[in-house]
PDB file of C-alpha atoms and ligand atoms in Angstrom:
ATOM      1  CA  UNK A 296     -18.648  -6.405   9.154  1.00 82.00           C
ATOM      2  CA  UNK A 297     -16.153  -3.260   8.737  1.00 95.00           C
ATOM      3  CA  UNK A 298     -12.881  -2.956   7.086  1.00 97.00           C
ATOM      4  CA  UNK A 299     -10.507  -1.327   8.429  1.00 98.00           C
ATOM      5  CA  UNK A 300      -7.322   0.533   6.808  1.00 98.00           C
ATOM      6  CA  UNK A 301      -4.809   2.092   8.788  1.00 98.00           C
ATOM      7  CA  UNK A 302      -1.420   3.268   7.652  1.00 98.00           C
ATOM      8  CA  UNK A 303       2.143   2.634   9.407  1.00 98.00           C
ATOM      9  CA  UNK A 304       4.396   3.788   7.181  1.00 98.00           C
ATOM     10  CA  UNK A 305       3.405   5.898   4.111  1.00 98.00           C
ATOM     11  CA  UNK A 306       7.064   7.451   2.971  1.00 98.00           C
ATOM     12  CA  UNK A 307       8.830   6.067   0.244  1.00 98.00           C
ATOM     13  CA  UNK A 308      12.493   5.048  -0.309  1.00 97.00           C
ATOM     14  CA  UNK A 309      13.936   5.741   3.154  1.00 98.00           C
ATOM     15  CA  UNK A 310      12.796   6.574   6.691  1.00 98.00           C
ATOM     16  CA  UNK A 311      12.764   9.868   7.340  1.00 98.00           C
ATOM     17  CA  UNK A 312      12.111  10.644  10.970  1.00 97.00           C
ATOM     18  CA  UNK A 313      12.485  14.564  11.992  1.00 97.00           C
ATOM     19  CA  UNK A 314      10.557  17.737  13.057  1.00 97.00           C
ATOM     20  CA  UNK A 315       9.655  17.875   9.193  1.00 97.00           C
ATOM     21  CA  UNK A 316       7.992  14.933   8.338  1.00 98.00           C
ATOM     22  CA  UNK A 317       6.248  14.299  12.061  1.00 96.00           C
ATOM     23  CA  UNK A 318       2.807  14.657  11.400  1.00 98.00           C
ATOM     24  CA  UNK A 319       2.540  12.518   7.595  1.00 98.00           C
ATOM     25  CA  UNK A 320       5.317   9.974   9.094  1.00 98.00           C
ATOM     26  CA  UNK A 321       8.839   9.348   8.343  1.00 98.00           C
ATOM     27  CA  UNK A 322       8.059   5.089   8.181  1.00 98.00           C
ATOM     28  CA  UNK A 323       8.614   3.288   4.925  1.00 98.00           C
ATOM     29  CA  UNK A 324       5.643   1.567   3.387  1.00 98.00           C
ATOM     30  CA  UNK A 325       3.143  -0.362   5.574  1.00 98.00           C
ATOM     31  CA  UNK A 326      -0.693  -0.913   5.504  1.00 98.00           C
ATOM     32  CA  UNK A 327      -2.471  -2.930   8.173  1.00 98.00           C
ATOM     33  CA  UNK A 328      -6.371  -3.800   6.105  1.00 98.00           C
ATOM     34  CA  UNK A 329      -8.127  -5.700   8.828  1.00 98.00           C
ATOM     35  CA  UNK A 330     -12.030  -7.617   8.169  1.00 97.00           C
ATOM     36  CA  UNK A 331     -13.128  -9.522  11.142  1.00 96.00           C
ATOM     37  CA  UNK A 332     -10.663 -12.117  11.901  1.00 96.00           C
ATOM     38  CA  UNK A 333      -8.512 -11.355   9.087  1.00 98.00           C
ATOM     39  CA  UNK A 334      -5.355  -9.473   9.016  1.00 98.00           C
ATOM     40  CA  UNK A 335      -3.521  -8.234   5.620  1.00 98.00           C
ATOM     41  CA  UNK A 336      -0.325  -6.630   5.964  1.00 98.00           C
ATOM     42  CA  UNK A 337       0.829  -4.835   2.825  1.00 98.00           C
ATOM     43  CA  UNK A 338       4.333  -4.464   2.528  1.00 98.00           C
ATOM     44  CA  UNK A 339       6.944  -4.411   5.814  1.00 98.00           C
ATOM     45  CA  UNK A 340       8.904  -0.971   5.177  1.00 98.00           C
ATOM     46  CA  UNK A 341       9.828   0.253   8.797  1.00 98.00           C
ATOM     47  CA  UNK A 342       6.210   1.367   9.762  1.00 98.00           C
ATOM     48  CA  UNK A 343       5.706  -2.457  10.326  1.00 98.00           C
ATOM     49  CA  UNK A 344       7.643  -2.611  13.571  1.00 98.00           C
ATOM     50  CA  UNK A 345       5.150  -0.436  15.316  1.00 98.00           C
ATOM     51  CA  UNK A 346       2.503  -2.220  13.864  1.00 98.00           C
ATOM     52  CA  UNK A 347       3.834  -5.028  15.372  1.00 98.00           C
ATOM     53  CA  UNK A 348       4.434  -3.867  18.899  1.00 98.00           C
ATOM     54  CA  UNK A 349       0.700  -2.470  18.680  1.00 98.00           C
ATOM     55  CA  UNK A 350      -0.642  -6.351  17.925  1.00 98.00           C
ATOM     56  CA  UNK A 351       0.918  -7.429  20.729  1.00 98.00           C
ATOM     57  CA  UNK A 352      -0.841  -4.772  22.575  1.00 98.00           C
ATOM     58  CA  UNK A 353      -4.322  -5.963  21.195  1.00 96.00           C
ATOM     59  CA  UNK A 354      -4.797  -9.592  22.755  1.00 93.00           C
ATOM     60  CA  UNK A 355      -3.369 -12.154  24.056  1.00 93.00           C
ATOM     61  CA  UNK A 356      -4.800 -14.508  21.822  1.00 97.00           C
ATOM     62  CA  UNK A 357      -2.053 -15.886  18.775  1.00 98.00           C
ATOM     63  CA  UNK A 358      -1.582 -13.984  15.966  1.00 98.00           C
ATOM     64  CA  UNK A 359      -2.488 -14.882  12.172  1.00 98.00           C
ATOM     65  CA  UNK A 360      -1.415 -12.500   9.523  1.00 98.00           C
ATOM     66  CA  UNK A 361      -1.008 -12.614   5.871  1.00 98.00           C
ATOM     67  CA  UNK A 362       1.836 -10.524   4.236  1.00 98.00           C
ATOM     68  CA  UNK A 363       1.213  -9.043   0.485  1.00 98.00           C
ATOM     69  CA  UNK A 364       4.132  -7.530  -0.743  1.00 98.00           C
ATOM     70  CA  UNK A 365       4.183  -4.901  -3.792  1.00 98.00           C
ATOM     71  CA  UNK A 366       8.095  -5.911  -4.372  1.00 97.00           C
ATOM     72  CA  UNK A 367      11.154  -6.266  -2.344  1.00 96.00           C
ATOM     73  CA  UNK A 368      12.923  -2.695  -2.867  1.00 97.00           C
ATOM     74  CA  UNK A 369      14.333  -1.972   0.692  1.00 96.00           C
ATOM     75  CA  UNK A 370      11.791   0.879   1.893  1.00 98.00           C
ATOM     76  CA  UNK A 371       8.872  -2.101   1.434  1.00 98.00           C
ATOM     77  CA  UNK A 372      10.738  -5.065   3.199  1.00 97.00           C
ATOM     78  CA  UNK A 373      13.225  -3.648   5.811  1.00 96.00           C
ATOM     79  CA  UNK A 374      11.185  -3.366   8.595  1.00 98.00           C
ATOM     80  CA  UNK A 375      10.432  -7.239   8.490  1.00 97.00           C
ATOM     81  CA  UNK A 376      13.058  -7.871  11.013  1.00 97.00           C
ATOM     82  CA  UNK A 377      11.922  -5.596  13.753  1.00 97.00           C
ATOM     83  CA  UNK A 378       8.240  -7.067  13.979  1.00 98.00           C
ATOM     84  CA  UNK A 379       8.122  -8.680  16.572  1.00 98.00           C
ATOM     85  CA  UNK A 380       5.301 -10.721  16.622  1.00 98.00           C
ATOM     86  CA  UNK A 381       7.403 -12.788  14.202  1.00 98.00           C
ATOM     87  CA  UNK A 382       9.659 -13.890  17.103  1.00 97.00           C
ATOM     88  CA  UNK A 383       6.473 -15.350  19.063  1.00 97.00           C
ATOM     89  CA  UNK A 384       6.132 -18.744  18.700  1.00 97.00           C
ATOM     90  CA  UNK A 385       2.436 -19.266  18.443  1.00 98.00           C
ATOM     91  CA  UNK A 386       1.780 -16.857  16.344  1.00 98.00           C
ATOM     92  CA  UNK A 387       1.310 -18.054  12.237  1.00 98.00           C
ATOM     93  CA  UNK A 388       2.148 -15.433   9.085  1.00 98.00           C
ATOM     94  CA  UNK A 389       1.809 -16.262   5.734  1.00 98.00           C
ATOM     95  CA  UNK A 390       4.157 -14.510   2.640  1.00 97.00           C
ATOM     96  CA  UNK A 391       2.418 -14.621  -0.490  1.00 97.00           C
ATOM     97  CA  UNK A 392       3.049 -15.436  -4.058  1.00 96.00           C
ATOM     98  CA  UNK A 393       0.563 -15.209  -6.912  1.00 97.00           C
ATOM     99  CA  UNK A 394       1.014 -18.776  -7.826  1.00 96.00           C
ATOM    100  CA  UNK A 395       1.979 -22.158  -6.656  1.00 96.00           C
ATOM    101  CA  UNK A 396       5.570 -21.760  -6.453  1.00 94.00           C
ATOM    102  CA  UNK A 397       5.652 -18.305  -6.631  1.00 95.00           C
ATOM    103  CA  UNK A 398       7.981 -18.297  -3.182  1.00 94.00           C
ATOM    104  CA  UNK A 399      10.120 -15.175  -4.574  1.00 93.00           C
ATOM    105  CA  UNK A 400       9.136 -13.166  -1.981  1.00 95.00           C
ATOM    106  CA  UNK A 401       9.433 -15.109   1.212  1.00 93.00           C
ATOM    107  CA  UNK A 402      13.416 -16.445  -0.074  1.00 93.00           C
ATOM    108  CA  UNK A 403      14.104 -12.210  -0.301  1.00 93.00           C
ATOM    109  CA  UNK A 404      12.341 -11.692   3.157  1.00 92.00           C
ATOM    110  CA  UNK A 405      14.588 -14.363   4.567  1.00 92.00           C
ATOM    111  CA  UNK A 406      17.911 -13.523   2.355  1.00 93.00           C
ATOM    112  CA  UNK A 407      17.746  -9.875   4.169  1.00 93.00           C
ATOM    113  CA  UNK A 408      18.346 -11.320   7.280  1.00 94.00           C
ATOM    114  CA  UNK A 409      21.365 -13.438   6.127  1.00 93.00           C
ATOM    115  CA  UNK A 410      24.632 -12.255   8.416  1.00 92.00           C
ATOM    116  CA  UNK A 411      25.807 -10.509   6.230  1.00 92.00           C
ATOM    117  CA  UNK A 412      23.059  -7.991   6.424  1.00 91.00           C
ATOM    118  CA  UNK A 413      21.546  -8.773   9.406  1.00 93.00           C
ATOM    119  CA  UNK A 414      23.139 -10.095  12.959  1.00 94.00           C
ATOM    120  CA  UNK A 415      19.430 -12.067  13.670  1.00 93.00           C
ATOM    121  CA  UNK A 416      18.610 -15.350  11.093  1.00 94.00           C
ATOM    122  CA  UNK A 417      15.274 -15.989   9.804  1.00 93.00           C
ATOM    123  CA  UNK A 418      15.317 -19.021  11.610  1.00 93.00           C
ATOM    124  CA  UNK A 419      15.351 -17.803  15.310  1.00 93.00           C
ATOM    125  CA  UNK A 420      11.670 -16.246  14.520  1.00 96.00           C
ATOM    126  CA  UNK A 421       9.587 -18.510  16.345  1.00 97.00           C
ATOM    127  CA  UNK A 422       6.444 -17.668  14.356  1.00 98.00           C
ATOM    128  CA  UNK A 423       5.163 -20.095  11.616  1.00 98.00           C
ATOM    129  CA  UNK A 424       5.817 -18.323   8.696  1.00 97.00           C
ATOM    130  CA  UNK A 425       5.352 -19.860   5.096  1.00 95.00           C
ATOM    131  CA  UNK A 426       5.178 -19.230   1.846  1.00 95.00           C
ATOM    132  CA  UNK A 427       1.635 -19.480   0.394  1.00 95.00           C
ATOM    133  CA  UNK A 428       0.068 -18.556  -2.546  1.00 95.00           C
ATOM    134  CA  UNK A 429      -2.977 -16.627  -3.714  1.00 97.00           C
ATOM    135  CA  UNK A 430      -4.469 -18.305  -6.510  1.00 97.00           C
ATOM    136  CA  UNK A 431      -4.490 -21.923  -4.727  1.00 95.00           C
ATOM    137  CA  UNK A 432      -6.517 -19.845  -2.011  1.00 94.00           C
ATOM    138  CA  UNK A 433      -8.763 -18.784  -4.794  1.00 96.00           C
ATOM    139  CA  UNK A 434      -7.617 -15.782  -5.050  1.00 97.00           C
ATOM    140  CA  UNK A 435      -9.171 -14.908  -1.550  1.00 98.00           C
ATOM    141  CA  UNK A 436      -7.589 -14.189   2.222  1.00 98.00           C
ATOM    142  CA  UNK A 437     -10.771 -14.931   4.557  1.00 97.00           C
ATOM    143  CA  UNK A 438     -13.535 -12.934   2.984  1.00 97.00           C
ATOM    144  CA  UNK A 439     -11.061 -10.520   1.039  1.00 98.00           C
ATOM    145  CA  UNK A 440     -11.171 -10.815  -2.913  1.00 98.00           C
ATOM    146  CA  UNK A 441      -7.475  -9.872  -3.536  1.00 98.00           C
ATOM    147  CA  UNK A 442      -6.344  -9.309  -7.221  1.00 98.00           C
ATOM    148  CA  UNK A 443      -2.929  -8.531  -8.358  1.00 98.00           C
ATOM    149  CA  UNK A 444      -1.718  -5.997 -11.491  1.00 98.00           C
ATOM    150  CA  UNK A 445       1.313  -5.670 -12.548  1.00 98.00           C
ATOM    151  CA  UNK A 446       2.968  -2.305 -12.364  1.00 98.00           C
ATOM    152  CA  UNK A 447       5.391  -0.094 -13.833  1.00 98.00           C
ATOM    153  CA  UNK A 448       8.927  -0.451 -11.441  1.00 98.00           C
ATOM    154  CA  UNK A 449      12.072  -1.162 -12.330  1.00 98.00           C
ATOM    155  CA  UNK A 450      12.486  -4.759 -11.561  1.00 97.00           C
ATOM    156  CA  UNK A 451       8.985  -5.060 -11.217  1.00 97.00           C
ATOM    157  CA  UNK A 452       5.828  -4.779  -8.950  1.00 98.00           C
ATOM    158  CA  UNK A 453       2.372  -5.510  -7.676  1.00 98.00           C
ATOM    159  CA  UNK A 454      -0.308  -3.683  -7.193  1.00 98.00           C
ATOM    160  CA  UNK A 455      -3.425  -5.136  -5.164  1.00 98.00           C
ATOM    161  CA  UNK A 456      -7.098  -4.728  -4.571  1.00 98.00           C
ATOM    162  CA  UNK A 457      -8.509  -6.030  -1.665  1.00 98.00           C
ATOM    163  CA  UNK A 458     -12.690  -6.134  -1.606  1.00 98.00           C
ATOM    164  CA  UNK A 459     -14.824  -6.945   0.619  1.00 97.00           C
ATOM    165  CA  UNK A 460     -18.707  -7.058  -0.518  1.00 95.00           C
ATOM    166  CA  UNK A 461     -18.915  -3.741  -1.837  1.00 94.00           C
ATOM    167  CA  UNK A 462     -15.910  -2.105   0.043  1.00 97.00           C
ATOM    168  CA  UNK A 463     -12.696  -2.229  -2.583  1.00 98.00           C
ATOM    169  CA  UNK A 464      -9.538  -0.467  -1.338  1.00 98.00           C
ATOM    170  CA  UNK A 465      -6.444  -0.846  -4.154  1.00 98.00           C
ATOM    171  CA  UNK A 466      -3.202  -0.378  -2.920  1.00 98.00           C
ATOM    172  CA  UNK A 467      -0.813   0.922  -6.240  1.00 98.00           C
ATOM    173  CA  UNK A 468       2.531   1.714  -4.858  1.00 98.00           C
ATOM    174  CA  UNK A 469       5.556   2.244  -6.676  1.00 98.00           C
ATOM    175  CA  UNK A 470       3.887   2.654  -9.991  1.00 98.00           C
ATOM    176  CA  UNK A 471       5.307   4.717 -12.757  1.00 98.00           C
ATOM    177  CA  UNK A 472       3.121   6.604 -15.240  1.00 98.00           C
ATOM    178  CA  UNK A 473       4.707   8.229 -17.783  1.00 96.00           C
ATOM    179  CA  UNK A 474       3.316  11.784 -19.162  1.00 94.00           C
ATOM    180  CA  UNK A 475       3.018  12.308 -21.842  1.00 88.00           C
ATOM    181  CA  UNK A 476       5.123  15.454 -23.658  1.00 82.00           C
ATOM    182  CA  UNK A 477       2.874  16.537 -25.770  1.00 80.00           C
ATOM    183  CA  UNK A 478      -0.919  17.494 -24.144  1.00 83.00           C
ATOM    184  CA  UNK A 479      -1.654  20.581 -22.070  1.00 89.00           C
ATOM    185  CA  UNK A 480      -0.723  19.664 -18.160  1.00 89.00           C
ATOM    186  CA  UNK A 481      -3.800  20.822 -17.652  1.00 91.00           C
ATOM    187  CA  UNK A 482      -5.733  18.019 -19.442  1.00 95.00           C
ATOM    188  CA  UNK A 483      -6.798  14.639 -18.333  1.00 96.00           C
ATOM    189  CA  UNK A 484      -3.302  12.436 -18.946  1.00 96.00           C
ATOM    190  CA  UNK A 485      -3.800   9.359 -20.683  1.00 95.00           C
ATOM    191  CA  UNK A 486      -3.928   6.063 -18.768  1.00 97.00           C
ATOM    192  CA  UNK A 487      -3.577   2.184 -19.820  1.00 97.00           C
ATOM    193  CA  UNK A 488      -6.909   1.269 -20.000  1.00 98.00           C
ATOM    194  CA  UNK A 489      -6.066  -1.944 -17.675  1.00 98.00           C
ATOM    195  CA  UNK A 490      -4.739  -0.293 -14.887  1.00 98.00           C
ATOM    196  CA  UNK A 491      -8.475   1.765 -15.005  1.00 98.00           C
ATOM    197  CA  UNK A 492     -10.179  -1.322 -14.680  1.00 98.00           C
ATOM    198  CA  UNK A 493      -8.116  -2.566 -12.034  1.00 98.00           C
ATOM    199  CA  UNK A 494      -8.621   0.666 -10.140  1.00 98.00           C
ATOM    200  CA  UNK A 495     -12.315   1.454 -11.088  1.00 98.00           C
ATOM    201  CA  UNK A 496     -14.341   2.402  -8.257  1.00 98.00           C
ATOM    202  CA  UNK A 497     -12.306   2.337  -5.280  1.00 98.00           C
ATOM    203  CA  UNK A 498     -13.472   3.575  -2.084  1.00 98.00           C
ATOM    204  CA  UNK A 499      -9.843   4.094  -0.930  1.00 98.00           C
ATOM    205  CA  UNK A 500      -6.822   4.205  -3.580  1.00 98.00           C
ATOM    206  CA  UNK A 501      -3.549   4.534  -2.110  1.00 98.00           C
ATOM    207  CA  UNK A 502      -1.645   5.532  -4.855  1.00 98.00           C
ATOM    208  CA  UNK A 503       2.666   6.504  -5.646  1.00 98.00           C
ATOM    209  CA  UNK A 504       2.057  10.746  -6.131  1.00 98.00           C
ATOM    210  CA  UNK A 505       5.606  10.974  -5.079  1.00 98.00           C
ATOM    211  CA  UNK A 506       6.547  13.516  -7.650  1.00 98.00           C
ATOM    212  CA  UNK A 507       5.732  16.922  -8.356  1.00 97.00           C
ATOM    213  CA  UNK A 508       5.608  16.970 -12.512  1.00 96.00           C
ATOM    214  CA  UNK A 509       8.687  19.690 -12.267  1.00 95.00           C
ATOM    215  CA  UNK A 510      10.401  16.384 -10.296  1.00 97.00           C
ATOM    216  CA  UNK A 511       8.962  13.706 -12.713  1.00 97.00           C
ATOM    217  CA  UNK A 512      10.361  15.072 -15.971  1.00 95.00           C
ATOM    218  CA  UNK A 513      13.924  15.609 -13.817  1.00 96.00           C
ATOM    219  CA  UNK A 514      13.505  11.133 -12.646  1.00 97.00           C
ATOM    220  CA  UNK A 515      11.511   9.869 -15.494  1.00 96.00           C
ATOM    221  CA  UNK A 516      12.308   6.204 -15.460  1.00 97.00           C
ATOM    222  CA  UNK A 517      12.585   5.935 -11.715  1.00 98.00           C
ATOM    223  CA  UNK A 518       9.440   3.980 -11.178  1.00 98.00           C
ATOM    224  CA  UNK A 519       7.268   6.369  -9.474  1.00 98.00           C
ATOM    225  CA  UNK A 520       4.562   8.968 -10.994  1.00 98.00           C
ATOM    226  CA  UNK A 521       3.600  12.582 -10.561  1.00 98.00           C
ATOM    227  CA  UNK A 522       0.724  13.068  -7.984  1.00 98.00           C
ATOM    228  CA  UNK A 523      -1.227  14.810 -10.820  1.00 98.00           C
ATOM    229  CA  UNK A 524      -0.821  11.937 -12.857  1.00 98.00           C
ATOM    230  CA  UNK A 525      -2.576   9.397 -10.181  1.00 98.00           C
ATOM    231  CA  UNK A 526      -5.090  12.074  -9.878  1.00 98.00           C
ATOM    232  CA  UNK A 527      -5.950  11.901 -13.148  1.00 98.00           C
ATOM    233  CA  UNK A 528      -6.095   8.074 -12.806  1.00 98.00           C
ATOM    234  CA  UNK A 529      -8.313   8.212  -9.735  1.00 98.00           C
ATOM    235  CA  UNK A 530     -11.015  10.487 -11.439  1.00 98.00           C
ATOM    236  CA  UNK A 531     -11.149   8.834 -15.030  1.00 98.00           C
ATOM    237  CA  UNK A 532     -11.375   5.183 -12.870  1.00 98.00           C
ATOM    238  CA  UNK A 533     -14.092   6.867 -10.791  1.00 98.00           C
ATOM    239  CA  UNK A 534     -12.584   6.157  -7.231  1.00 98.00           C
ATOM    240  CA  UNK A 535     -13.868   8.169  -3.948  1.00 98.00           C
ATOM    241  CA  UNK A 536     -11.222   8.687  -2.218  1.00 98.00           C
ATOM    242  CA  UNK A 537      -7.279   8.986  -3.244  1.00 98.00           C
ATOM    243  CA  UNK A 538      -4.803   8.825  -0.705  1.00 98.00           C
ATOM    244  CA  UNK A 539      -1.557  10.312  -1.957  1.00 98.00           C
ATOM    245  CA  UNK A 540       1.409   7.587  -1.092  1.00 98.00           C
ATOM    246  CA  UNK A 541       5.338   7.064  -1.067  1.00 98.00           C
ATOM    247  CA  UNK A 542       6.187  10.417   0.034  1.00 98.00           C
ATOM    248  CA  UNK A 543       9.594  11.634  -0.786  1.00 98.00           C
ATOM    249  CA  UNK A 544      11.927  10.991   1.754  1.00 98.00           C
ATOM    250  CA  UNK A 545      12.621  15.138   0.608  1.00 97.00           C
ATOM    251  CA  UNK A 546       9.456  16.524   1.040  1.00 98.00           C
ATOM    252  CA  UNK A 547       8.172  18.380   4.546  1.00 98.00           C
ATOM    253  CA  UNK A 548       4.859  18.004   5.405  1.00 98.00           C
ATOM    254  CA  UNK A 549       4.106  22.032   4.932  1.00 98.00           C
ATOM    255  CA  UNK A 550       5.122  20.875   0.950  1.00 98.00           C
ATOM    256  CA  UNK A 551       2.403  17.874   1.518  1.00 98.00           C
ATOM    257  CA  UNK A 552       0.303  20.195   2.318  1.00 98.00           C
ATOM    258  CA  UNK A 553       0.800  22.289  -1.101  1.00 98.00           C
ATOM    259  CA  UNK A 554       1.013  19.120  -2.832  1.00 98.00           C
ATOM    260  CA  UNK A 555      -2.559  18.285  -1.768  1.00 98.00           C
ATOM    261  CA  UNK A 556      -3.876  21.728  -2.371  1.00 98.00           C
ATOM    262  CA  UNK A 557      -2.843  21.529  -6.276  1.00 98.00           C
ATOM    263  CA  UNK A 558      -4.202  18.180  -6.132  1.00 98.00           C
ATOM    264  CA  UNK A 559      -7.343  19.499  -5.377  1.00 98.00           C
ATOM    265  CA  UNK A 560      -7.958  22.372  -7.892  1.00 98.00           C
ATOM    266  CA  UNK A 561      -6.591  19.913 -10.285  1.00 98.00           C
ATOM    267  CA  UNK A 562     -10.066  17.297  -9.275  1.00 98.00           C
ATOM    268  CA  UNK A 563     -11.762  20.938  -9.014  1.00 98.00           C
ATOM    269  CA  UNK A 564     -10.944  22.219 -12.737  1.00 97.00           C
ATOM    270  CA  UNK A 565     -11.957  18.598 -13.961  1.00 97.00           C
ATOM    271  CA  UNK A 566     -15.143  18.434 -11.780  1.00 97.00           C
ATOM    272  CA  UNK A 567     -14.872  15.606 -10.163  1.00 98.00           C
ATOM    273  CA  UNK A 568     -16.188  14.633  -6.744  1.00 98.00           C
ATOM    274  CA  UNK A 569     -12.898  12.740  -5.853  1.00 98.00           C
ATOM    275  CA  UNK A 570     -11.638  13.627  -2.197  1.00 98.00           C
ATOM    276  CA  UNK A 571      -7.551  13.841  -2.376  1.00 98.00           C
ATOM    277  CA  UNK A 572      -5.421  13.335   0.715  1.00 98.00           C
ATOM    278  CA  UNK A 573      -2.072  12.498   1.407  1.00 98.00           C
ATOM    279  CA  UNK A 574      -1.527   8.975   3.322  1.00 98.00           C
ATOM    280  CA  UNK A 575      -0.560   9.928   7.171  1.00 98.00           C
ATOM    281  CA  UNK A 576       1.230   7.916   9.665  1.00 98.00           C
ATOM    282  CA  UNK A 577      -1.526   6.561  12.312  1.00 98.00           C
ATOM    283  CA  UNK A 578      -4.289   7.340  10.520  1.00 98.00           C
ATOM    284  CA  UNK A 579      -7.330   4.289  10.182  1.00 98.00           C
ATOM    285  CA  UNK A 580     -10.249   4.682   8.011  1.00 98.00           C
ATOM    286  CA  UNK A 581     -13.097   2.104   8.233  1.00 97.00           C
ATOM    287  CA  UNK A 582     -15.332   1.399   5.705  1.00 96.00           C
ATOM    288  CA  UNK A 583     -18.764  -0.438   6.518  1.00 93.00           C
ATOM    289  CA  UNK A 584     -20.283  -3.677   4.355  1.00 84.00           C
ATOM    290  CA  UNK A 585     -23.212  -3.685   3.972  1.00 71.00           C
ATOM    291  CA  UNK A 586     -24.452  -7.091   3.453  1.00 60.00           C
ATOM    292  CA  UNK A 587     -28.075  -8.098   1.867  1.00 57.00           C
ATOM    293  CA  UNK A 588     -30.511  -9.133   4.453  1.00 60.00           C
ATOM    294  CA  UNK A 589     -31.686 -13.015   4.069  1.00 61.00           C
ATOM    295  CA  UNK A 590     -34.770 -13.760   2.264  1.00 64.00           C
ATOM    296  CA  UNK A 591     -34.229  -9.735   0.465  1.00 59.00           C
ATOM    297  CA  UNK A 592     -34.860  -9.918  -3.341  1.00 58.00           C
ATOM    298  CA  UNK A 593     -31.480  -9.242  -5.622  1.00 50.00           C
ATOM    299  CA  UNK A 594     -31.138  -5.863  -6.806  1.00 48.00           C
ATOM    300  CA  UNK A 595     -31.465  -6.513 -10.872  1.00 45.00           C
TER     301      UNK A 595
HETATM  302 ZN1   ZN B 241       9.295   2.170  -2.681  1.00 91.62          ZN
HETATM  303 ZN1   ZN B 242      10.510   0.346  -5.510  1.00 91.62          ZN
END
């Protein structure tokens, strides 16, 4: 069976709706990765109230969903409160932690909707919702491997990659690699060799290109990279495809555009075979499995 990606909100820091930023989005971080019956919601910036509204649209059968969150910086959780299957009561989500007690997440989720930030409590959503944790679910969400990495964020934050049989889509938001001050721009930057492995192979890696490297070397320490930077992590880790992700709230999508364009005579000069987009609003890729046939002999 197919997975399915689709993005809802693929700007970073703070919505940014206008004639500008129409056609990449102006919705905060949100990913909807979807494998037969199961539904992975990564992070709930505001592109998760549309996402919501279009579930509701889908069936009218109840709703399960399972909620991985890269951290709890606003752009990635303040949409929570405007989805509104959560307000349905037979519908079930689950917020989850690494490990057994890891409930971190789901306490910020609900403190965000305390009164004195929100006029709605986290207990008038109807839905089930608990806190659950990946590695007593062996590390698995229906037939999705998911693996965590920690990233480079101040206060901290996940990165995931979600696989199905062959199909392995990493989702590395909010992720600051430094450059290094003293190599040609033009040469391959230096990576840790963990994050490589994490990342190695990827059909689809959404990665933080928020910064030009004129901007990086102006906000170094801010948590986010240069898109040349993830570049150069997407073709040393091998990936396919490298969607550019947490656009800044600043940047129109004519300047996407450009951003793109250097992106790709940067993969060019290095020749690599790496396709570089930027991440844009409403837009679903799916990616077919392609499981062995039974009785078929393993490929050595
Ligand atoms: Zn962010
Ligand atoms: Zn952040």
């Amino acid at each position: 069976m197919d997975v399915f990606v689709k993005f809802w909100g693929t700007r970073g820091s703070i919505p940014t709706p206008g004639e500008h930023t129409h056609r990449y989005g102006g919705n905060t971080a949100c990913i909807e990765v979807r494998h037969e019956e199961t539904l992975i919601i990564c992070d709930a910036g505001s592109g998760i109230r549309e996402l919501g509204e279009d579930l509701l649209t889908r069936s009218n059968l109840p709703i399960t969903g399972h909620l991985l969150f890269s951290h709890c910086h606003w752009d990635h959780i303040q949409g929570f409160p405007f989805f509104s299957p959560a307000y349905r009561r037979e519908n079930r989500f689950f917020i989850h932690g690494r490990h057994p007690g890891d409930d971190r997440f789901y306490r910020l989720l609900s403190g965000q909707m305390e009164s004195d930030y929100f006029p709605i409590g986290f207990q008038a959503l109807r839905a089930e919702i608990s806190s659950s944790d990946l590695e007593t679910a062996g590390n698995r969400i229906g037939q999705v491997q998911v693996r965590w990495i920690p990233l480079n964020h101040p206060g901290g934050c996940l990165g995931y990659s979600l696989q199905v049989d062959e199909i392995k889509v990493v989702y590395l938001t909010d992720c600051e690699i430094p450059i290094p001050n003293e190599r040609p721009r033009s040469e391959l930057r230096p990576m840790p060799p963990d994050l490589v492995e994490f990342v190695r192979g990827a059909d689809l890696l959404i990665g933080d290109g928020q910064y030009t490297d004129e901007e990086y070397a102006e906000r170094s320490g801010w948590g986010h990279s240069s898109c040349f930077t993830v570049v150069d992590l997407a073709i040393q880790a091998k990936v396919k495809h490298l969607a550019l992700f947490h656009h800044d709230p600043v940047r129109s999508d004519f300047e996407l555009d450009e951003l793109v364009d250097a992106c790709r005579l940067r993969t060019e000069a290095h020749q690599s075979p790496l396709t570089v987009t930027a991440a844009r609003e409403g837009v679903e890729y799916r990616y077919a499995t392609q499981p062995i046939p039974p009785g078929a002999d393993p490929v050595p």
